[in-house]
Amino acid sequence: MNTGEEIHRIVDWRRKTKEDVFAVVTDLFRGTPMPRRFTATSIMLIPKNDSPQSWSEFRPISLFNDTNKILSKLLDTKISQALPDLISPFKSGFVPGRLIADNILLGQEMTHILT
């Protein structure tokens, strides 16, 4: 398959996926219950060596549904955009670009001014 065909397949896949995800999110915001398969997780055991003899020789891995990952990322993106407006400018947790060190320095300056 040449690069041009691959690009067309990817663009077509993204268009179809976008429509499906939009429909699911719209249904969820309208109150439609989320299907159980969206939040289902499978736990698989990956052997650490060729012939595992005990449980400690396995590595567990969680396999999430793709839809759940997409919805989680969408919500994460939207919430992170809204948080700076909802959280006081004097709070530094959970807001990108705000550092706890800024509050520590502010506290030290206030202590210095007041004493």
PDB file of N, CA and C in Angstrom, residues 27-106:
ATOM      1  N   ASP A  27     -25.246  11.102  23.499  1.00  0.00           N
ATOM      2  CA  ASP A  27     -26.180  10.221  24.208  1.00  0.00           C
ATOM      3  C   ASP A  27     -25.938  10.250  25.712  1.00  0.00           C
ATOM      4  N   LEU A  28     -24.672  10.227  26.118  1.00  0.00           N
ATOM      5  CA  LEU A  28     -24.356  10.232  27.550  1.00  0.00           C
ATOM      6  C   LEU A  28     -24.816  11.522  28.215  1.00  0.00           C
ATOM      7  N   PHE A  29     -24.626  12.662  27.544  1.00  0.00           N
ATOM      8  CA  PHE A  29     -25.059  13.932  28.119  1.00  0.00           C
ATOM      9  C   PHE A  29     -26.575  14.070  28.139  1.00  0.00           C
ATOM     10  N   ARG A  30     -27.260  13.289  27.328  1.00  0.00           N
ATOM     11  CA  ARG A  30     -28.725  13.291  27.339  1.00  0.00           C
ATOM     12  C   ARG A  30     -29.285  12.360  28.405  1.00  0.00           C
ATOM     13  N   GLY A  31     -28.408  11.667  29.116  1.00  0.00           N
ATOM     14  CA  GLY A  31     -28.846  10.809  30.205  1.00  0.00           C
ATOM     15  C   GLY A  31     -28.926   9.337  29.870  1.00  0.00           C
ATOM     16  N   THR A  32     -28.528   8.959  28.678  1.00  0.00           N
ATOM     17  CA  THR A  32     -28.519   7.544  28.318  1.00  0.00           C
ATOM     18  C   THR A  32     -27.476   6.828  29.169  1.00  0.00           C
ATOM     19  N   PRO A  33     -27.849   5.730  29.821  1.00  0.00           N
ATOM     20  CA  PRO A  33     -26.860   5.027  30.652  1.00  0.00           C
ATOM     21  C   PRO A  33     -25.684   4.518  29.810  1.00  0.00           C
ATOM     22  N   MET A  34     -24.499   4.591  30.395  1.00  0.00           N
ATOM     23  CA  MET A  34     -23.306   4.113  29.705  1.00  0.00           C
ATOM     24  C   MET A  34     -23.316   2.590  29.678  1.00  0.00           C
ATOM     25  N   PRO A  35     -23.173   2.001  28.508  1.00  0.00           N
ATOM     26  CA  PRO A  35     -23.137   0.535  28.441  1.00  0.00           C
ATOM     27  C   PRO A  35     -21.996  -0.035  29.279  1.00  0.00           C
ATOM     28  N   ARG A  36     -22.249  -1.148  29.913  1.00  0.00           N
ATOM     29  CA  ARG A  36     -21.248  -1.769  30.796  1.00  0.00           C
ATOM     30  C   ARG A  36     -19.937  -2.062  30.070  1.00  0.00           C
ATOM     31  N   ARG A  37     -20.026  -2.406  28.800  1.00  0.00           N
ATOM     32  CA  ARG A  37     -18.803  -2.758  28.066  1.00  0.00           C
ATOM     33  C   ARG A  37     -17.857  -1.562  27.910  1.00  0.00           C
ATOM     34  N   PHE A  38     -18.370  -0.324  28.053  1.00  0.00           N
ATOM     35  CA  PHE A  38     -17.504   0.852  27.952  1.00  0.00           C
ATOM     36  C   PHE A  38     -16.526   0.926  29.115  1.00  0.00           C
ATOM     37  N   THR A  39     -16.958   0.462  30.278  1.00  0.00           N
ATOM     38  CA  THR A  39     -16.105   0.563  31.465  1.00  0.00           C
ATOM     39  C   THR A  39     -15.499  -0.769  31.871  1.00  0.00           C
ATOM     40  N   ALA A  40     -15.762  -1.802  31.100  1.00  0.00           N
ATOM     41  CA  ALA A  40     -15.224  -3.126  31.433  1.00  0.00           C
ATOM     42  C   ALA A  40     -13.706  -3.147  31.262  1.00  0.00           C
ATOM     43  N   THR A  41     -13.051  -3.868  32.146  1.00  0.00           N
ATOM     44  CA  THR A  41     -11.599  -4.006  32.106  1.00  0.00           C
ATOM     45  C   THR A  41     -11.244  -5.475  32.227  1.00  0.00           C
ATOM     46  N   SER A  42     -10.305  -5.899  31.433  1.00  0.00           N
ATOM     47  CA  SER A  42      -9.793  -7.268  31.533  1.00  0.00           C
ATOM     48  C   SER A  42      -8.394  -7.209  32.121  1.00  0.00           C
ATOM     49  N   ILE A  43      -8.119  -8.121  33.020  1.00  0.00           N
ATOM     50  CA  ILE A  43      -6.775  -8.214  33.586  1.00  0.00           C
ATOM     51  C   ILE A  43      -6.120  -9.456  33.012  1.00  0.00           C
ATOM     52  N   MET A  44      -4.997  -9.249  32.371  1.00  0.00           N
ATOM     53  CA  MET A  44      -4.252 -10.346  31.759  1.00  0.00           C
ATOM     54  C   MET A  44      -2.938 -10.525  32.512  1.00  0.00           C
ATOM     55  N   LEU A  45      -2.478 -11.761  32.573  1.00  0.00           N
ATOM     56  CA  LEU A  45      -1.196 -12.048  33.205  1.00  0.00           C
ATOM     57  C   LEU A  45      -0.165 -12.321  32.122  1.00  0.00           C
ATOM     58  N   ILE A  46       0.893 -11.547  32.139  1.00  0.00           N
ATOM     59  CA  ILE A  46       1.983 -11.705  31.176  1.00  0.00           C
ATOM     60  C   ILE A  46       3.127 -12.428  31.885  1.00  0.00           C
ATOM     61  N   PRO A  47       3.570 -13.566  31.370  1.00  0.00           N
ATOM     62  CA  PRO A  47       4.672 -14.275  32.034  1.00  0.00           C
ATOM     63  C   PRO A  47       5.978 -13.484  31.929  1.00  0.00           C
ATOM     64  N   LYS A  48       6.739 -13.465  33.032  1.00  0.00           N
ATOM     65  CA  LYS A  48       8.030 -12.779  33.051  1.00  0.00           C
ATOM     66  C   LYS A  48       9.135 -13.637  32.447  1.00  0.00           C
ATOM     67  N   ASN A  49       8.916 -14.956  32.396  1.00  0.00           N
ATOM     68  CA  ASN A  49       9.903 -15.853  31.784  1.00  0.00           C
ATOM     69  C   ASN A  49       9.164 -16.918  30.966  1.00  0.00           C
ATOM     70  N   ASP A  50       9.909 -17.819  30.356  1.00  0.00           N
ATOM     71  CA  ASP A  50       9.308 -18.813  29.453  1.00  0.00           C
ATOM     72  C   ASP A  50       8.442 -19.857  30.151  1.00  0.00           C
ATOM     73  N   SER A  51       8.773 -20.202  31.377  1.00  0.00           N
ATOM     74  CA  SER A  51       7.987 -21.218  32.091  1.00  0.00           C
ATOM     75  C   SER A  51       7.756 -20.784  33.538  1.00  0.00           C
ATOM     76  N   PRO A  52       6.783 -19.899  33.755  1.00  0.00           N
ATOM     77  CA  PRO A  52       6.512 -19.416  35.110  1.00  0.00           C
ATOM     78  C   PRO A  52       6.004 -20.537  36.016  1.00  0.00           C
ATOM     79  N   GLN A  53       6.480 -20.531  37.258  1.00  0.00           N
ATOM     80  CA  GLN A  53       6.113 -21.560  38.232  1.00  0.00           C
ATOM     81  C   GLN A  53       5.278 -21.004  39.388  1.00  0.00           C
ATOM     82  N   SER A  54       5.299 -19.684  39.579  1.00  0.00           N
ATOM     83  CA  SER A  54       4.535 -19.090  40.685  1.00  0.00           C
ATOM     84  C   SER A  54       3.912 -17.771  40.215  1.00  0.00           C
ATOM     85  N   TRP A  55       2.987 -17.254  41.032  1.00  0.00           N
ATOM     86  CA  TRP A  55       2.299 -16.013  40.686  1.00  0.00           C
ATOM     87  C   TRP A  55       3.265 -14.840  40.583  1.00  0.00           C
ATOM     88  N   SER A  56       4.341 -14.868  41.339  1.00  0.00           N
ATOM     89  CA  SER A  56       5.296 -13.758  41.303  1.00  0.00           C
ATOM     90  C   SER A  56       6.046 -13.687  39.969  1.00  0.00           C
ATOM     91  N   GLU A  57       5.913 -14.718  39.156  1.00  0.00           N
ATOM     92  CA  GLU A  57       6.586 -14.737  37.858  1.00  0.00           C
ATOM     93  C   GLU A  57       5.671 -14.260  36.724  1.00  0.00           C
ATOM     94  N   PHE A  58       4.574 -13.606  37.110  1.00  0.00           N
ATOM     95  CA  PHE A  58       3.665 -13.008  36.135  1.00  0.00           C
ATOM     96  C   PHE A  58       3.583 -11.507  36.384  1.00  0.00           C
ATOM     97  N   ARG A  59       3.323 -10.775  35.333  1.00  0.00           N
ATOM     98  CA  ARG A  59       3.134  -9.327  35.412  1.00  0.00           C
ATOM     99  C   ARG A  59       1.696  -9.039  34.985  1.00  0.00           C
ATOM    100  N   PRO A  60       0.871  -8.447  35.865  1.00  0.00           N
ATOM    101  CA  PRO A  60      -0.512  -8.152  35.474  1.00  0.00           C
ATOM    102  C   PRO A  60      -0.580  -6.897  34.597  1.00  0.00           C
ATOM    103  N   ILE A  61      -1.508  -6.907  33.679  1.00  0.00           N
ATOM    104  CA  ILE A  61      -1.741  -5.731  32.848  1.00  0.00           C
ATOM    105  C   ILE A  61      -3.252  -5.569  32.692  1.00  0.00           C
ATOM    106  N   SER A  62      -3.728  -4.319  32.789  1.00  0.00           N
ATOM    107  CA  SER A  62      -5.156  -4.027  32.632  1.00  0.00           C
ATOM    108  C   SER A  62      -5.420  -3.591  31.201  1.00  0.00           C
ATOM    109  N   LEU A  63      -6.417  -4.194  30.591  1.00  0.00           N
ATOM    110  CA  LEU A  63      -6.799  -3.852  29.224  1.00  0.00           C
ATOM    111  C   LEU A  63      -8.155  -3.157  29.264  1.00  0.00           C
ATOM    112  N   PHE A  64      -8.167  -1.864  28.956  1.00  0.00           N
ATOM    113  CA  PHE A  64      -9.383  -1.074  28.971  1.00  0.00           C
ATOM    114  C   PHE A  64      -9.999  -1.023  27.585  1.00  0.00           C
ATOM    115  N   ASN A  65     -11.282  -0.765  27.543  1.00  0.00           N
ATOM    116  CA  ASN A  65     -12.000  -0.575  26.299  1.00  0.00           C
ATOM    117  C   ASN A  65     -11.527   0.732  25.651  1.00  0.00           C
ATOM    118  N   ASP A  66     -11.356   0.747  24.345  1.00  0.00           N
ATOM    119  CA  ASP A  66     -10.919   1.960  23.642  1.00  0.00           C
ATOM    120  C   ASP A  66     -11.894   3.111  23.845  1.00  0.00           C
ATOM    121  N   THR A  67     -13.182   2.814  23.866  1.00  0.00           N
ATOM    122  CA  THR A  67     -14.186   3.861  24.038  1.00  0.00           C
ATOM    123  C   THR A  67     -14.002   4.552  25.376  1.00  0.00           C
ATOM    124  N   ASN A  68     -13.729   3.775  26.417  1.00  0.00           N
ATOM    125  CA  ASN A  68     -13.501   4.348  27.735  1.00  0.00           C
ATOM    126  C   ASN A  68     -12.276   5.257  27.725  1.00  0.00           C
ATOM    127  N   LYS A  69     -11.224   4.850  27.047  1.00  0.00           N
ATOM    128  CA  LYS A  69     -10.014   5.674  26.963  1.00  0.00           C
ATOM    129  C   LYS A  69     -10.299   6.991  26.246  1.00  0.00           C
ATOM    130  N   ILE A  70     -11.048   6.916  25.150  1.00  0.00           N
ATOM    131  CA  ILE A  70     -11.366   8.125  24.386  1.00  0.00           C
ATOM    132  C   ILE A  70     -12.229   9.069  25.212  1.00  0.00           C
ATOM    133  N   LEU A  71     -13.273   8.529  25.858  1.00  0.00           N
ATOM    134  CA  LEU A  71     -14.147   9.370  26.679  1.00  0.00           C
ATOM    135  C   LEU A  71     -13.383   9.985  27.846  1.00  0.00           C
ATOM    136  N   SER A  72     -12.510   9.210  28.468  1.00  0.00           N
ATOM    137  CA  SER A  72     -11.710   9.733  29.579  1.00  0.00           C
ATOM    138  C   SER A  72     -10.819  10.876  29.116  1.00  0.00           C
ATOM    139  N   LYS A  73     -10.206  10.728  27.964  1.00  0.00           N
ATOM    140  CA  LYS A  73      -9.330  11.777  27.433  1.00  0.00           C
ATOM    141  C   LYS A  73     -10.129  13.025  27.089  1.00  0.00           C
ATOM    142  N   LEU A  74     -11.317  12.849  26.492  1.00  0.00           N
ATOM    143  CA  LEU A  74     -12.167  13.998  26.177  1.00  0.00           C
ATOM    144  C   LEU A  74     -12.552  14.758  27.441  1.00  0.00           C
ATOM    145  N   LEU A  75     -12.990  14.017  28.463  1.00  0.00           N
ATOM    146  CA  LEU A  75     -13.366  14.662  29.721  1.00  0.00           C
ATOM    147  C   LEU A  75     -12.172  15.340  30.376  1.00  0.00           C
ATOM    148  N   ASP A  76     -11.030  14.679  30.358  1.00  0.00           N
ATOM    149  CA  ASP A  76      -9.814  15.251  30.927  1.00  0.00           C
ATOM    150  C   ASP A  76      -9.466  16.571  30.246  1.00  0.00           C
ATOM    151  N   THR A  77      -9.547  16.588  28.924  1.00  0.00           N
ATOM    152  CA  THR A  77      -9.220  17.803  28.171  1.00  0.00           C
ATOM    153  C   THR A  77     -10.187  18.929  28.512  1.00  0.00           C
ATOM    154  N   LYS A  78     -11.474  18.623  28.532  1.00  0.00           N
ATOM    155  CA  LYS A  78     -12.476  19.655  28.814  1.00  0.00           C
ATOM    156  C   LYS A  78     -12.372  20.167  30.252  1.00  0.00           C
ATOM    157  N   ILE A  79     -12.179  19.258  31.199  1.00  0.00           N
ATOM    158  CA  ILE A  79     -12.073  19.664  32.601  1.00  0.00           C
ATOM    159  C   ILE A  79     -10.824  20.507  32.816  1.00  0.00           C
ATOM    160  N   SER A  80      -9.704  20.105  32.211  1.00  0.00           N
ATOM    161  CA  SER A  80      -8.467  20.864  32.410  1.00  0.00           C
ATOM    162  C   SER A  80      -8.562  22.260  31.796  1.00  0.00           C
ATOM    163  N   GLN A  81      -9.414  22.443  30.784  1.00  0.00           N
ATOM    164  CA  GLN A  81      -9.624  23.776  30.219  1.00  0.00           C
ATOM    165  C   GLN A  81     -10.478  24.640  31.146  1.00  0.00           C
ATOM    166  N   ALA A  82     -11.407  24.018  31.871  1.00  0.00           N
ATOM    167  CA  ALA A  82     -12.315  24.771  32.733  1.00  0.00           C
ATOM    168  C   ALA A  82     -11.735  25.042  34.118  1.00  0.00           C
ATOM    169  N   LEU A  83     -10.823  24.205  34.590  1.00  0.00           N
ATOM    170  CA  LEU A  83     -10.309  24.335  35.953  1.00  0.00           C
ATOM    171  C   LEU A  83      -9.706  25.696  36.285  1.00  0.00           C
ATOM    172  N   PRO A  84      -8.882  26.298  35.431  1.00  0.00           N
ATOM    173  CA  PRO A  84      -8.301  27.590  35.808  1.00  0.00           C
ATOM    174  C   PRO A  84      -9.348  28.649  36.134  1.00  0.00           C
ATOM    175  N   ASP A  85     -10.505  28.599  35.485  1.00  0.00           N
ATOM    176  CA  ASP A  85     -11.565  29.571  35.764  1.00  0.00           C
ATOM    177  C   ASP A  85     -12.330  29.244  37.041  1.00  0.00           C
ATOM    178  N   LEU A  86     -12.349  27.972  37.435  1.00  0.00           N
ATOM    179  CA  LEU A  86     -13.125  27.547  38.597  1.00  0.00           C
ATOM    180  C   LEU A  86     -12.326  27.581  39.897  1.00  0.00           C
ATOM    181  N   ILE A  87     -11.010  27.462  39.797  1.00  0.00           N
ATOM    182  CA  ILE A  87     -10.158  27.403  40.983  1.00  0.00           C
ATOM    183  C   ILE A  87      -9.581  28.787  41.251  1.00  0.00           C
ATOM    184  N   SER A  88      -9.608  29.185  42.504  1.00  0.00           N
ATOM    185  CA  SER A  88      -9.076  30.484  42.915  1.00  0.00           C
ATOM    186  C   SER A  88      -7.650  30.668  42.412  1.00  0.00           C
ATOM    187  N   PRO A  89      -7.287  31.892  42.019  1.00  0.00           N
ATOM    188  CA  PRO A  89      -5.921  32.131  41.550  1.00  0.00           C
ATOM    189  C   PRO A  89      -4.869  31.874  42.627  1.00  0.00           C
ATOM    190  N   PHE A  90      -5.295  31.805  43.892  1.00  0.00           N
ATOM    191  CA  PHE A  90      -4.349  31.564  44.984  1.00  0.00           C
ATOM    192  C   PHE A  90      -4.142  30.078  45.259  1.00  0.00           C
ATOM    193  N   LYS A  91      -4.897  29.238  44.580  1.00  0.00           N
ATOM    194  CA  LYS A  91      -4.720  27.787  44.698  1.00  0.00           C
ATOM    195  C   LYS A  91      -3.813  27.329  43.564  1.00  0.00           C
ATOM    196  N   SER A  92      -2.885  26.436  43.877  1.00  0.00           N
ATOM    197  CA  SER A  92      -1.941  26.026  42.832  1.00  0.00           C
ATOM    198  C   SER A  92      -2.124  24.581  42.384  1.00  0.00           C
ATOM    199  N   GLY A  93      -2.877  23.793  43.112  1.00  0.00           N
ATOM    200  CA  GLY A  93      -3.029  22.389  42.748  1.00  0.00           C
ATOM    201  C   GLY A  93      -3.929  22.190  41.544  1.00  0.00           C
ATOM    202  N   PHE A  94      -3.624  21.212  40.736  1.00  0.00           N
ATOM    203  CA  PHE A  94      -4.444  20.752  39.615  1.00  0.00           C
ATOM    204  C   PHE A  94      -4.536  21.729  38.446  1.00  0.00           C
ATOM    205  N   VAL A  95      -3.772  22.809  38.468  1.00  0.00           N
ATOM    206  CA  VAL A  95      -3.843  23.770  37.376  1.00  0.00           C
ATOM    207  C   VAL A  95      -2.478  23.869  36.712  1.00  0.00           C
ATOM    208  N   PRO A  96      -2.392  23.511  35.444  1.00  0.00           N
ATOM    209  CA  PRO A  96      -1.104  23.618  34.755  1.00  0.00           C
ATOM    210  C   PRO A  96      -0.610  25.060  34.738  1.00  0.00           C
ATOM    211  N   GLY A  97       0.657  25.236  34.958  1.00  0.00           N
ATOM    212  CA  GLY A  97       1.248  26.574  34.950  1.00  0.00           C
ATOM    213  C   GLY A  97       1.290  27.228  36.316  1.00  0.00           C
ATOM    214  N   ARG A  98       0.590  26.668  37.279  1.00  0.00           N
ATOM    215  CA  ARG A  98       0.645  27.196  38.644  1.00  0.00           C
ATOM    216  C   ARG A  98       1.524  26.277  39.476  1.00  0.00           C
ATOM    217  N   LEU A  99       2.421  26.874  40.219  1.00  0.00           N
ATOM    218  CA  LEU A  99       3.363  26.089  41.003  1.00  0.00           C
ATOM    219  C   LEU A  99       3.157  26.319  42.492  1.00  0.00           C
ATOM    220  N   ILE A 100       3.330  25.271  43.271  1.00  0.00           N
ATOM    221  CA  ILE A 100       3.251  25.398  44.726  1.00  0.00           C
ATOM    222  C   ILE A 100       4.328  26.356  45.219  1.00  0.00           C
ATOM    223  N   ALA A 101       5.466  26.354  44.541  1.00  0.00           N
ATOM    224  CA  ALA A 101       6.570  27.237  44.936  1.00  0.00           C
ATOM    225  C   ALA A 101       6.140  28.704  44.911  1.00  0.00           C
ATOM    226  N   ASP A 102       5.243  29.085  44.004  1.00  0.00           N
ATOM    227  CA  ASP A 102       4.755  30.466  43.961  1.00  0.00           C
ATOM    228  C   ASP A 102       4.047  30.824  45.262  1.00  0.00           C
ATOM    229  N   ASN A 103       3.233  29.908  45.777  1.00  0.00           N
ATOM    230  CA  ASN A 103       2.528  30.167  47.034  1.00  0.00           C
ATOM    231  C   ASN A 103       3.492  30.210  48.209  1.00  0.00           C
ATOM    232  N   ILE A 104       4.516  29.371  48.179  1.00  0.00           N
ATOM    233  CA  ILE A 104       5.514  29.382  49.254  1.00  0.00           C
ATOM    234  C   ILE A 104       6.237  30.723  49.271  1.00  0.00           C
ATOM    235  N   LEU A 105       6.649  31.202  48.102  1.00  0.00           N
ATOM    236  CA  LEU A 105       7.326  32.500  48.023  1.00  0.00           C
ATOM    237  C   LEU A 105       6.404  33.629  48.464  1.00  0.00           C
ATOM    238  N   LEU A 106       5.139  33.565  48.075  1.00  0.00           N
ATOM    239  CA  LEU A 106       4.172  34.578  48.491  1.00  0.00           C
ATOM    240  C   LEU A 106       4.027  34.578  50.004  1.00  0.00           C
TER     241      LEU A 106
END
